[in-house]
PDB file of C-alpha atoms and ligand atoms in Angstrom:
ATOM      1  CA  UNK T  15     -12.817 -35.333  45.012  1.00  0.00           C
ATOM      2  CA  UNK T  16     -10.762 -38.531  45.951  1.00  0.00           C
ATOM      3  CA  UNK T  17     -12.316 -40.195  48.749  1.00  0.00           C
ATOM      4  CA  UNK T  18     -11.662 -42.911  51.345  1.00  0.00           C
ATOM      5  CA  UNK T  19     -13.637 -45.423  49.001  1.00  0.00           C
ATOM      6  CA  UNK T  20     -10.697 -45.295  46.635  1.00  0.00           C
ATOM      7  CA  UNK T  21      -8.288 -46.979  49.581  1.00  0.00           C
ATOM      8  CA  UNK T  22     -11.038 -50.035  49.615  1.00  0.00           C
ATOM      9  CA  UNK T  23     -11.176 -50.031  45.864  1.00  0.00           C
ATOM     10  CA  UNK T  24      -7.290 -50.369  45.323  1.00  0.00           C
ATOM     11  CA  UNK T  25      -7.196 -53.059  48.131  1.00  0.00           C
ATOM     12  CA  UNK T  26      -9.634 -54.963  45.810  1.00  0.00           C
ATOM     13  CA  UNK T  27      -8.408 -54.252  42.293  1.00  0.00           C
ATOM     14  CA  UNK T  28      -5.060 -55.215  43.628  1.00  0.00           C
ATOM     15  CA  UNK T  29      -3.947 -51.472  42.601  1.00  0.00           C
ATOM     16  CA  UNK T  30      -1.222 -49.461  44.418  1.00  0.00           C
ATOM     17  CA  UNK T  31      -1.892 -46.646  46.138  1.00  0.00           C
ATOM     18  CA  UNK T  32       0.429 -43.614  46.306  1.00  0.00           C
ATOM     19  CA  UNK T  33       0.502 -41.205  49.367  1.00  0.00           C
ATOM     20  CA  UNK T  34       2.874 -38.124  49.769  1.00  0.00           C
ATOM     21  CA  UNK T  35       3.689 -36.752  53.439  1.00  0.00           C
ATOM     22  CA  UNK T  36       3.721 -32.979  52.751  1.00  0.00           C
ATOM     23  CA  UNK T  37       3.314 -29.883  54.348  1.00  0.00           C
ATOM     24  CA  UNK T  38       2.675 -26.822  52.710  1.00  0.00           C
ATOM     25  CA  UNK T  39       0.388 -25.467  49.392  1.00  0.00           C
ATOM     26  CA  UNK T  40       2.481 -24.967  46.757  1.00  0.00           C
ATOM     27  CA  UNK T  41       4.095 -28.632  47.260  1.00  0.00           C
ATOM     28  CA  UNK T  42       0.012 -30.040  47.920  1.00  0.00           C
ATOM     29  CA  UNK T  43      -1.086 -28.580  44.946  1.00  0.00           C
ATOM     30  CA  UNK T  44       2.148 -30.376  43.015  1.00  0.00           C
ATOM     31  CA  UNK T  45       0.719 -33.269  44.282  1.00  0.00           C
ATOM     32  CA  UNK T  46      -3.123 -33.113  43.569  1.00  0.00           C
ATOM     33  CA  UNK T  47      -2.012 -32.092  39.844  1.00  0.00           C
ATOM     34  CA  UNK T  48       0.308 -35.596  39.700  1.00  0.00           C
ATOM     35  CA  UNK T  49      -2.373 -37.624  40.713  1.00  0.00           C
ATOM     36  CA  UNK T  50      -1.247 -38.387  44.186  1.00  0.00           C
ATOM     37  CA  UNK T  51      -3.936 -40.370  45.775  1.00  0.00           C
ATOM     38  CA  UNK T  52      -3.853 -39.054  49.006  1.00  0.00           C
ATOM     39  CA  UNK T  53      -1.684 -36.378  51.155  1.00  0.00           C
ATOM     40  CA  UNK T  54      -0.410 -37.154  54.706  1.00  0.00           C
ATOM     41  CA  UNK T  55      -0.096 -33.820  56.851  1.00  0.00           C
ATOM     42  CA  UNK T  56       2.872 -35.365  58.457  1.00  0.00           C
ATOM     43  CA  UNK T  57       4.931 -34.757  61.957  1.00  0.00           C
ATOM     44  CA  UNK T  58       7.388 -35.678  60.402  1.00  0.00           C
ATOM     45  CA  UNK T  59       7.407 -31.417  59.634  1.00  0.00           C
ATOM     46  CA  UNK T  60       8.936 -31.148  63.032  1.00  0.00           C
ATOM     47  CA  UNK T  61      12.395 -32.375  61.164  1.00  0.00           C
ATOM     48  CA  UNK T  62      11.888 -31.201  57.559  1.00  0.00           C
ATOM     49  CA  UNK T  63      10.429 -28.217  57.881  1.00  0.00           C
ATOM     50  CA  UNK T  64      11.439 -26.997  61.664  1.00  0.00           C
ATOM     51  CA  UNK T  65      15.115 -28.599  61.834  1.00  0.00           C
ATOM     52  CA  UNK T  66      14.418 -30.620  64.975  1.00  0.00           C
ATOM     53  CA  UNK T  67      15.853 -34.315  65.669  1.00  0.00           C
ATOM     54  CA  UNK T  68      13.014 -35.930  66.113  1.00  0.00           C
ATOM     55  CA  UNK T  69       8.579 -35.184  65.606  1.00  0.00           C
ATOM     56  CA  UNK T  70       7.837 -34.810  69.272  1.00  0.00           C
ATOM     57  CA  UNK T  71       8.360 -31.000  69.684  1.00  0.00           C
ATOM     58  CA  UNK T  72       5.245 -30.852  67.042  1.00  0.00           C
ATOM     59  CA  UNK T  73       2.405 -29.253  68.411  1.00  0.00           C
ATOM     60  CA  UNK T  74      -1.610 -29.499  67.565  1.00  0.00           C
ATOM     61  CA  UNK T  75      -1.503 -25.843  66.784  1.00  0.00           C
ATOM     62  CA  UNK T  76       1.485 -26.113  64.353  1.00  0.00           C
ATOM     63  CA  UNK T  77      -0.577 -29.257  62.334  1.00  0.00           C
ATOM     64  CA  UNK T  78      -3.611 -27.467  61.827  1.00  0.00           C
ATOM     65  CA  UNK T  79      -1.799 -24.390  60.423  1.00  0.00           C
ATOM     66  CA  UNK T  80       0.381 -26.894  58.013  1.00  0.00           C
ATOM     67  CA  UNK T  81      -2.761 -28.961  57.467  1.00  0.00           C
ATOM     68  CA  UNK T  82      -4.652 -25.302  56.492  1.00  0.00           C
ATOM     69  CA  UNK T  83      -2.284 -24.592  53.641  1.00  0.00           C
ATOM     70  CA  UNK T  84      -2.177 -28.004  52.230  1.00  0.00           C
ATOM     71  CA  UNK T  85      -6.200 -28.008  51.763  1.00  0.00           C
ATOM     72  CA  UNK T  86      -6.049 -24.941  50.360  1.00  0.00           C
ATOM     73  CA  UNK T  87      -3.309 -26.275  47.717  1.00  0.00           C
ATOM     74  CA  UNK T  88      -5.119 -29.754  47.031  1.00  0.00           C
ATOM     75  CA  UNK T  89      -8.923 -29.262  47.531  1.00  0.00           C
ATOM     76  CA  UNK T  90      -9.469 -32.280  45.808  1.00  0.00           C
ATOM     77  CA  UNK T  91      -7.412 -34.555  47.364  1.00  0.00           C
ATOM     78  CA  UNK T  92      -7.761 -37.241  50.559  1.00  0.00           C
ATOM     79  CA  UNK T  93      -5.935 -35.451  53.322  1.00  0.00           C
ATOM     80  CA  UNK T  94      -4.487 -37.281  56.447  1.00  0.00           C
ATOM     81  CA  UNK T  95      -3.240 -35.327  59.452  1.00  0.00           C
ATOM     82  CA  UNK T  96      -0.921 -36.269  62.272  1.00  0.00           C
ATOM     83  CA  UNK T  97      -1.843 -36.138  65.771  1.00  0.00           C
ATOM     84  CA  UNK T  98       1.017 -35.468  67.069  1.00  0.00           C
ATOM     85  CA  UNK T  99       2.686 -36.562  70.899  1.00  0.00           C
ATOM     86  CA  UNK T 100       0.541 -36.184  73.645  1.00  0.00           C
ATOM     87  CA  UNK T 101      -2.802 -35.167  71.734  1.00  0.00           C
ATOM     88  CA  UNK T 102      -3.949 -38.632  72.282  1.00  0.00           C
ATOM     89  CA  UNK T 103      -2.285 -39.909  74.766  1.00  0.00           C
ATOM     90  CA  UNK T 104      -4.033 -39.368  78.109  1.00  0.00           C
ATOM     91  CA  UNK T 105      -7.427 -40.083  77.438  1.00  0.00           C
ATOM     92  CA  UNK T 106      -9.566 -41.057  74.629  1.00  0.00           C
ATOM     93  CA  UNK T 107     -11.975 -37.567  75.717  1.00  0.00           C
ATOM     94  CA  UNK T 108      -8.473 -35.435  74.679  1.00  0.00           C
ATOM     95  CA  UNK T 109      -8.022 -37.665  71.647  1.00  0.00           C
ATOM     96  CA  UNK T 110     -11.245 -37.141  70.441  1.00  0.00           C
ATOM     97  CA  UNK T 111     -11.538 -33.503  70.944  1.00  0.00           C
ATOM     98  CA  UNK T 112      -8.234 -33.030  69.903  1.00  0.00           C
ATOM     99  CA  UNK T 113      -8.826 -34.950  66.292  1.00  0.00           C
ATOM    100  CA  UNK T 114     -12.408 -33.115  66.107  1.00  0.00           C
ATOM    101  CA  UNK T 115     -10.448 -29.922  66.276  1.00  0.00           C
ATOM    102  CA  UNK T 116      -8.542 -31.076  63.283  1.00  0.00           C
ATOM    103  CA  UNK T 117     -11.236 -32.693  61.233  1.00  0.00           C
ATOM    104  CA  UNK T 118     -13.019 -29.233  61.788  1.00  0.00           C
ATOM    105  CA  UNK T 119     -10.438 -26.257  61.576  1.00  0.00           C
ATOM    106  CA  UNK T 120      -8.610 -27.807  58.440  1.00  0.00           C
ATOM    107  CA  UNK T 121     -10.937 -29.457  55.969  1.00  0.00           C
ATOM    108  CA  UNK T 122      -9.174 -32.634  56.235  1.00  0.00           C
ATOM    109  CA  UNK T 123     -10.745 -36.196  55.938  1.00  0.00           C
ATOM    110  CA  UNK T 124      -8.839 -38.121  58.609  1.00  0.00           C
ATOM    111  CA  UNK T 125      -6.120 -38.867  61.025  1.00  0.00           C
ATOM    112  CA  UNK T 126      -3.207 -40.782  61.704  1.00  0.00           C
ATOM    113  CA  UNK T 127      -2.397 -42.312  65.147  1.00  0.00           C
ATOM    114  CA  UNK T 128       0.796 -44.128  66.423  1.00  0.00           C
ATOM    115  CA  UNK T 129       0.767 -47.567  67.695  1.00  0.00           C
ATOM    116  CA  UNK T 130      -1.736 -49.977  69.068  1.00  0.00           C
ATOM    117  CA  UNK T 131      -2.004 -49.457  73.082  1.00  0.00           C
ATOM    118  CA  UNK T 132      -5.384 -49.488  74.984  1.00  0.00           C
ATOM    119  CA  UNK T 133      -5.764 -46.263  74.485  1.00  0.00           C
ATOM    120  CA  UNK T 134      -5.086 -46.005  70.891  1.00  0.00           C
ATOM    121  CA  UNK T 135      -7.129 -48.639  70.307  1.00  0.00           C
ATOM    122  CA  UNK T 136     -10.565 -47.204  71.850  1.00  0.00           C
ATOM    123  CA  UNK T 137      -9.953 -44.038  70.331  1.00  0.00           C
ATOM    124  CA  UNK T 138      -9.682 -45.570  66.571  1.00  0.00           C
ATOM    125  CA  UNK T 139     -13.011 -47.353  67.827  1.00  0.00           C
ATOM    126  CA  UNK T 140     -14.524 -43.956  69.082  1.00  0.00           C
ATOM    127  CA  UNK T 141     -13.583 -41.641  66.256  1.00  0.00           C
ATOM    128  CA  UNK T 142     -14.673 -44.372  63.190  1.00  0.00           C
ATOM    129  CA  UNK T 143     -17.978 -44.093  65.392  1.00  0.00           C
ATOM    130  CA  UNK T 144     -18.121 -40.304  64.749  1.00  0.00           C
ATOM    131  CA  UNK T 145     -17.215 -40.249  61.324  1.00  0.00           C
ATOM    132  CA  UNK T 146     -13.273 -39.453  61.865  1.00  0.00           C
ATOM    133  CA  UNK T 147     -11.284 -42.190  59.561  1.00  0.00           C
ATOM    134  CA  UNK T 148      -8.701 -43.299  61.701  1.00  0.00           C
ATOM    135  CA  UNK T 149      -5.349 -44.066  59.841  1.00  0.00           C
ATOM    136  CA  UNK T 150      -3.266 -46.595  62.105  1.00  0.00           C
ATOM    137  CA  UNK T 151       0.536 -46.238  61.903  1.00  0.00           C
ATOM    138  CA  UNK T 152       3.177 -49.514  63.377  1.00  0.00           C
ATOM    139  CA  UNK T 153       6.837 -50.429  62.945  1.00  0.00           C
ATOM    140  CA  UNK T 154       9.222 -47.496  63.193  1.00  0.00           C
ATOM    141  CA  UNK T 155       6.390 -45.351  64.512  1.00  0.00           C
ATOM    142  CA  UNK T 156       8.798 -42.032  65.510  1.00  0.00           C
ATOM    143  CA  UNK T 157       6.913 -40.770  68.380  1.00  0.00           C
ATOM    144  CA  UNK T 158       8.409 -43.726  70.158  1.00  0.00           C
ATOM    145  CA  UNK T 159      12.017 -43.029  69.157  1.00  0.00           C
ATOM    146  CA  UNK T 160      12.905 -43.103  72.905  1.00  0.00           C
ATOM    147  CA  UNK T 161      11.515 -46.553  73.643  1.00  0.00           C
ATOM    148  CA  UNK T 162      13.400 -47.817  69.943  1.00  0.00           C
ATOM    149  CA  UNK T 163      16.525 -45.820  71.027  1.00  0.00           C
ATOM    150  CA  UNK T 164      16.775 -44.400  67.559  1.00  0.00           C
ATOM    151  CA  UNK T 165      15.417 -44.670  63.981  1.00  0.00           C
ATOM    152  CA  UNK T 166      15.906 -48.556  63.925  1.00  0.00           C
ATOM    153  CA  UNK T 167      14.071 -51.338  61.753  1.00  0.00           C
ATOM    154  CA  UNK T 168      11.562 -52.872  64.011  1.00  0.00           C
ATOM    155  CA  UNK T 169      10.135 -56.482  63.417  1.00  0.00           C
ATOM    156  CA  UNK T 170      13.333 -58.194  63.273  1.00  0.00           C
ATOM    157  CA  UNK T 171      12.686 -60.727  66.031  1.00  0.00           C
ATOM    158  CA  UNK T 172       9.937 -63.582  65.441  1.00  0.00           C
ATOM    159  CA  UNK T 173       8.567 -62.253  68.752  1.00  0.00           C
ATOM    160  CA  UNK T 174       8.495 -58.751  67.844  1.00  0.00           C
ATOM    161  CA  UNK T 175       6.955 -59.762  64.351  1.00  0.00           C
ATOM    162  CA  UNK T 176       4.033 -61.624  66.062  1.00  0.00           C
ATOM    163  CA  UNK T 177       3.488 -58.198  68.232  1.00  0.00           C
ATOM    164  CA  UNK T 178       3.273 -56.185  64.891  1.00  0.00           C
ATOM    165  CA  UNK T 179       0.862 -58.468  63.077  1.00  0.00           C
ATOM    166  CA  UNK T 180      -1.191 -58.390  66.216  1.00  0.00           C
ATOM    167  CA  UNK T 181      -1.304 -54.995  66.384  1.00  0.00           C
ATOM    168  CA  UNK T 182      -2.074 -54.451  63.016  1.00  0.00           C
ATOM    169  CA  UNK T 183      -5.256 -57.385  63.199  1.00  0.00           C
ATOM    170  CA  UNK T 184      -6.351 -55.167  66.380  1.00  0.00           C
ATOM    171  CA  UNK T 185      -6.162 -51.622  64.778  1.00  0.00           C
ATOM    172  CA  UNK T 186      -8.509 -53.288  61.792  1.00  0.00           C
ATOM    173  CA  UNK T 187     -10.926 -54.864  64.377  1.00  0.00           C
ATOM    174  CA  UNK T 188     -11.107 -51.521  65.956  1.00  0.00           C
ATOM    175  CA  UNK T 189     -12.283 -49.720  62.519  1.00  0.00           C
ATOM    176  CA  UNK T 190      -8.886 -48.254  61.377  1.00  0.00           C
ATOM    177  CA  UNK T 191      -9.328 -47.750  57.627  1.00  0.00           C
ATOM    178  CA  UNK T 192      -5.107 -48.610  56.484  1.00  0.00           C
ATOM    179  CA  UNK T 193      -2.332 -49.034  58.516  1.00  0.00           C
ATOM    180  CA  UNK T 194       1.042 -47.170  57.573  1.00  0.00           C
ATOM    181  CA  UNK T 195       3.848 -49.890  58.056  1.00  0.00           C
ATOM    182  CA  UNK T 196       7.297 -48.030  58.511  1.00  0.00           C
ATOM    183  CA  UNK T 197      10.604 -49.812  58.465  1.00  0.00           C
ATOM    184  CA  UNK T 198      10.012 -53.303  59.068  1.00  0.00           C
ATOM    185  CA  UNK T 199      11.168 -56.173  56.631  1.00  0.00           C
ATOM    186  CA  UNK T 200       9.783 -57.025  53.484  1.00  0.00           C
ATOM    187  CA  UNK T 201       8.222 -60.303  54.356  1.00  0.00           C
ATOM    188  CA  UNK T 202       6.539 -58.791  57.381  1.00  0.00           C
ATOM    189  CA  UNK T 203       4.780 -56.019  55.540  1.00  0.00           C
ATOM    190  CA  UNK T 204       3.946 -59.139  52.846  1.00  0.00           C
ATOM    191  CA  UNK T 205       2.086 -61.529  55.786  1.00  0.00           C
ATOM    192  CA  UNK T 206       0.640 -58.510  57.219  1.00  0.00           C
ATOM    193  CA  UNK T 207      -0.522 -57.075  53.984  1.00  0.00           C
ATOM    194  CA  UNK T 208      -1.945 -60.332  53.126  1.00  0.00           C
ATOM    195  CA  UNK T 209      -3.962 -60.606  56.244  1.00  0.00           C
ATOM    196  CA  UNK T 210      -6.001 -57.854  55.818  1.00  0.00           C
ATOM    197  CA  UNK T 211      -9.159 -56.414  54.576  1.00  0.00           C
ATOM    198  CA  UNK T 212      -7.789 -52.756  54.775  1.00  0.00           C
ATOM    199  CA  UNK T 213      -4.510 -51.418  52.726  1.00  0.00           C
ATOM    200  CA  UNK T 214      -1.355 -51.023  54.205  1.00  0.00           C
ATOM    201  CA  UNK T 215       0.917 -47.998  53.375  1.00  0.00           C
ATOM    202  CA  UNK T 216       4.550 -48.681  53.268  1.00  0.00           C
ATOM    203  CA  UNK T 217       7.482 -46.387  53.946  1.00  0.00           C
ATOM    204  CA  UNK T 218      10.450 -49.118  53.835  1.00  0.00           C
ATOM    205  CA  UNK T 219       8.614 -52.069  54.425  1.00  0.00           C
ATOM    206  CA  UNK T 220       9.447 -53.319  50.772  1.00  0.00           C
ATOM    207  CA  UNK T 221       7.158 -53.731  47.672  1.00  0.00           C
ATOM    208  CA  UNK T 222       3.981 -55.843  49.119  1.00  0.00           C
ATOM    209  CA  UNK T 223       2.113 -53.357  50.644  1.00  0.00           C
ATOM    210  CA  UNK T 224      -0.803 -52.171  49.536  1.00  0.00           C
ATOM    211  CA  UNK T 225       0.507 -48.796  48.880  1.00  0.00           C
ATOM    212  CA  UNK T 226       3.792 -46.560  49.403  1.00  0.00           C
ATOM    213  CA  UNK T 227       4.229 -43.591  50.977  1.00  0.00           C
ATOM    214  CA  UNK T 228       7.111 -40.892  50.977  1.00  0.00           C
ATOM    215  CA  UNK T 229       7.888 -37.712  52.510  1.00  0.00           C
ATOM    216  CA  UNK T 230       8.303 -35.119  49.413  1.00  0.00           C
ATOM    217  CA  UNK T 231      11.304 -33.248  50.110  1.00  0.00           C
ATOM    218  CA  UNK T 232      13.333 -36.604  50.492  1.00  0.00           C
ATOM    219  CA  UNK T 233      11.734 -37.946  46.843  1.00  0.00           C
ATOM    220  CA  UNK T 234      12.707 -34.149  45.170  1.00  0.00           C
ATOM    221  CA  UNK T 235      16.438 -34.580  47.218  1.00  0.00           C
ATOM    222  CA  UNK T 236      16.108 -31.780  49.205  1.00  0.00           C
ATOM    223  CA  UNK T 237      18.760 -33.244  51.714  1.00  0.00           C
ATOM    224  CA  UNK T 238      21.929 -34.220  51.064  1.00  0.00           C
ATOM    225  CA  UNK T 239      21.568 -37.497  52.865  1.00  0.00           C
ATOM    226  CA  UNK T 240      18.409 -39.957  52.978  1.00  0.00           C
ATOM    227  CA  UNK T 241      17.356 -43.050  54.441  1.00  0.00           C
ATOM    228  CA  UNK T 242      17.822 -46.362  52.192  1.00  0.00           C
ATOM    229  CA  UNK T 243      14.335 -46.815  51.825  1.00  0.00           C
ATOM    230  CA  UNK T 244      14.097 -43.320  50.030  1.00  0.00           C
ATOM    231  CA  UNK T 245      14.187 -43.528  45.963  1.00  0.00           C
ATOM    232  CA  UNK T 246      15.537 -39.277  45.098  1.00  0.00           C
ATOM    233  CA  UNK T 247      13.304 -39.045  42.113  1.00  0.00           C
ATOM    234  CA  UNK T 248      15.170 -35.659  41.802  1.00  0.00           C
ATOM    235  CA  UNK T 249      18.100 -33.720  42.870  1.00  0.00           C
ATOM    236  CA  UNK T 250      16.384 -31.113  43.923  1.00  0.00           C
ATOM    237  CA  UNK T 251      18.750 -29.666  46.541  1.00  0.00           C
ATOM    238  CA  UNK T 252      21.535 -29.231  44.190  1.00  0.00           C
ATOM    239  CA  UNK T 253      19.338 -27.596  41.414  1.00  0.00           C
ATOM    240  CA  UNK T 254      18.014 -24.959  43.935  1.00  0.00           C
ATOM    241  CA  UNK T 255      21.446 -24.112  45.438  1.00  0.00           C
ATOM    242  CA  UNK T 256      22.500 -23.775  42.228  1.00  0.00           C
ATOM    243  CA  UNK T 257      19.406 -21.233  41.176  1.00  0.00           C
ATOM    244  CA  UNK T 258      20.428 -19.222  44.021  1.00  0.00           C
ATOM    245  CA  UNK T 259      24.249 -19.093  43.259  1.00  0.00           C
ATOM    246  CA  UNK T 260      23.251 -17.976  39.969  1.00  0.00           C
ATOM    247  CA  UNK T 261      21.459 -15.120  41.636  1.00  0.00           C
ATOM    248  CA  UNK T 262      23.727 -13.834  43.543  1.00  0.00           C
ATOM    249  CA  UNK T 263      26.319 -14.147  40.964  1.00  0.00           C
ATOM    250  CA  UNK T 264      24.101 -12.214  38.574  1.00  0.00           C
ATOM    251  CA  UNK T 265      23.178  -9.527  40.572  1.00  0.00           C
ATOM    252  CA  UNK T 266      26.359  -9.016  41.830  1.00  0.00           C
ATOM    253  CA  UNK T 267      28.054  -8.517  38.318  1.00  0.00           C
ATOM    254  CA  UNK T 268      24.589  -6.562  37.068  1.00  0.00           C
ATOM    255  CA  UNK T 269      22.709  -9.274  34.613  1.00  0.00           C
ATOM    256  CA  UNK T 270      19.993  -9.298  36.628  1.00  0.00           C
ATOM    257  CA  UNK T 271      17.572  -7.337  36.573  1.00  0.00           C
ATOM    258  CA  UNK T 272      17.264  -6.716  32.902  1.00  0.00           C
ATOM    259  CA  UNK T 273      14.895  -4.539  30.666  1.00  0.00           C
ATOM    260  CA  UNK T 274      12.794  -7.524  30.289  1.00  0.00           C
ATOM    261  CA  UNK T 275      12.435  -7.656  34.496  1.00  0.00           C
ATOM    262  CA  UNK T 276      11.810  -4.263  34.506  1.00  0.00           C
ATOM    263  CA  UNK T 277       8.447  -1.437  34.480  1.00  0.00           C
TER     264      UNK T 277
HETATM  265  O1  KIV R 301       5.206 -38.011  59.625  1.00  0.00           O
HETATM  266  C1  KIV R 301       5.219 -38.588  58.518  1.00  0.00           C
HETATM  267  O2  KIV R 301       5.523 -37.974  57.477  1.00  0.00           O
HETATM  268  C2  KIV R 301       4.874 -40.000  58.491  1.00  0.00           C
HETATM  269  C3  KIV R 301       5.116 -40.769  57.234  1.00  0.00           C
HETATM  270  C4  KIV R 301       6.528 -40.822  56.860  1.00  0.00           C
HETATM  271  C5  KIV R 301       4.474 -42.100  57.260  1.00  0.00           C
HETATM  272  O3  KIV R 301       4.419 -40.501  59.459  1.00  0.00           O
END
């Protein structure tokens, strides 16, 4: 069973982590039999797997099914799970019930939080105290797509880089195990990287982090468009629409079934 020690051990041996954001069994158990270090149950499902514009639809329900199925496909494996909006957002009592709930139900090892307000903060502090790992997520964090005003690089401005390196010095202070940095420029993710104890994650925040993360139906090229910071390790879209022309196209004209398909 991978563990959290293996995020402190990488940090040490100067290894790189690797982290997939999935949502389902079949794709978890992929994962756990590549070696993937650890699994993110993701919001980002509210796009990829329900079609909506943005992850704040997802509900705590809908994670702990996802989060379920993914156990049951990587039993092995360090599993991270989304809270998503307004789980812990009014007060650290919800938060902590509502990540408890989580931890329980699913079988996974820890959580993932947005941001670095008050609130955020004393939670991190209150679930490391109760044995929930608290994964801290900064930059592009998508919950707050309506302050950002869409998916846009954050840390551009000197002031807003000094925010994010505070932020990320206050989540580790508070007992966050890594911090996900997401979208943010290279030398950002380098200084922040380089300031702390615990690993960072990176989803475009260039090659100095302590780790990279990427959501596995962009890396297999599921959609026809990506962001730039996504590498398509496959076109995976393309094969499958194919596979299913060919279906059709050979049931239609009778090749399929054949005796060898057949009782
Ligand atoms: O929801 C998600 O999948 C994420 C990762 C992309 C970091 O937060």
């Amino acid at each position: 069973m991978k563990d959290i020690t293996q995020f402190f051990k990488a940090k040490k041996n100067g290894e790189k982590l690797t982290l997939i954001s999935t949502y389902d069994y079949w794709s978890a158990k992929l994962c756990e039999e590549a070696g993937i270090d650890a699994i993110l149950v993701g919001d980002s499902l509210g796009m990829v797997v329900q079609g909506n514009d943005s992850t704040l639809p997802v509900t705590l329900e809908e994670m702990i099914y996802h989060t379920k199925a993914v156990r049951k496909g990587a039993p092995n494996t360090f599993i991270i799970v989304d809270m998503p909006f307004m789980t812990y957002h009014t007060t650290v009592e919800e938060a902590v019930k509502n990540a408890g709930r989580v931890i329980k139900e699913t079988g996974a090892n820890a959580v993932k939080i947005e941001g670095a307000s008050e609130i955020v903060l004393e939670t991190t502090r209150r679930l490391t105290s109760i044995g929930v790992p608290v994964m801290g997520h900064l930059g592009l964090t998508p919950q707050f797509i309506n302050i950002f005003g869409g998916y846009k690089v954050q840390g551009k401005t000197e002031e807003s880089q000094q925010k994010i390196i505070q932020q990320a010095k206050e989540l580790e202070t508070v007992g966050a195990f890594s911090v996900v940095l997401e979208a943010v420029p290279s030398d950002l993710a380098k200084t922040i990287t380089t300031n702390l104890k615990i690993p960072t994650i990176g989803i475009g925040a260039g090659k100095e982090t302590d780790g990279q993360i990427l959501v596995f139906h962009d890396l297999i090229g599921i959609f026809e468009k990506t962001p730039k910071f996504v590498k398509r390790y496959l076109e995976g879209g393309k094969l499958i629409k194919q596979s299913l022309e060919k279906f059709k196209e050979e049931v239609k004209n009778g090749q399929f079934p054949t005796e060898e398909h057949s009782y």
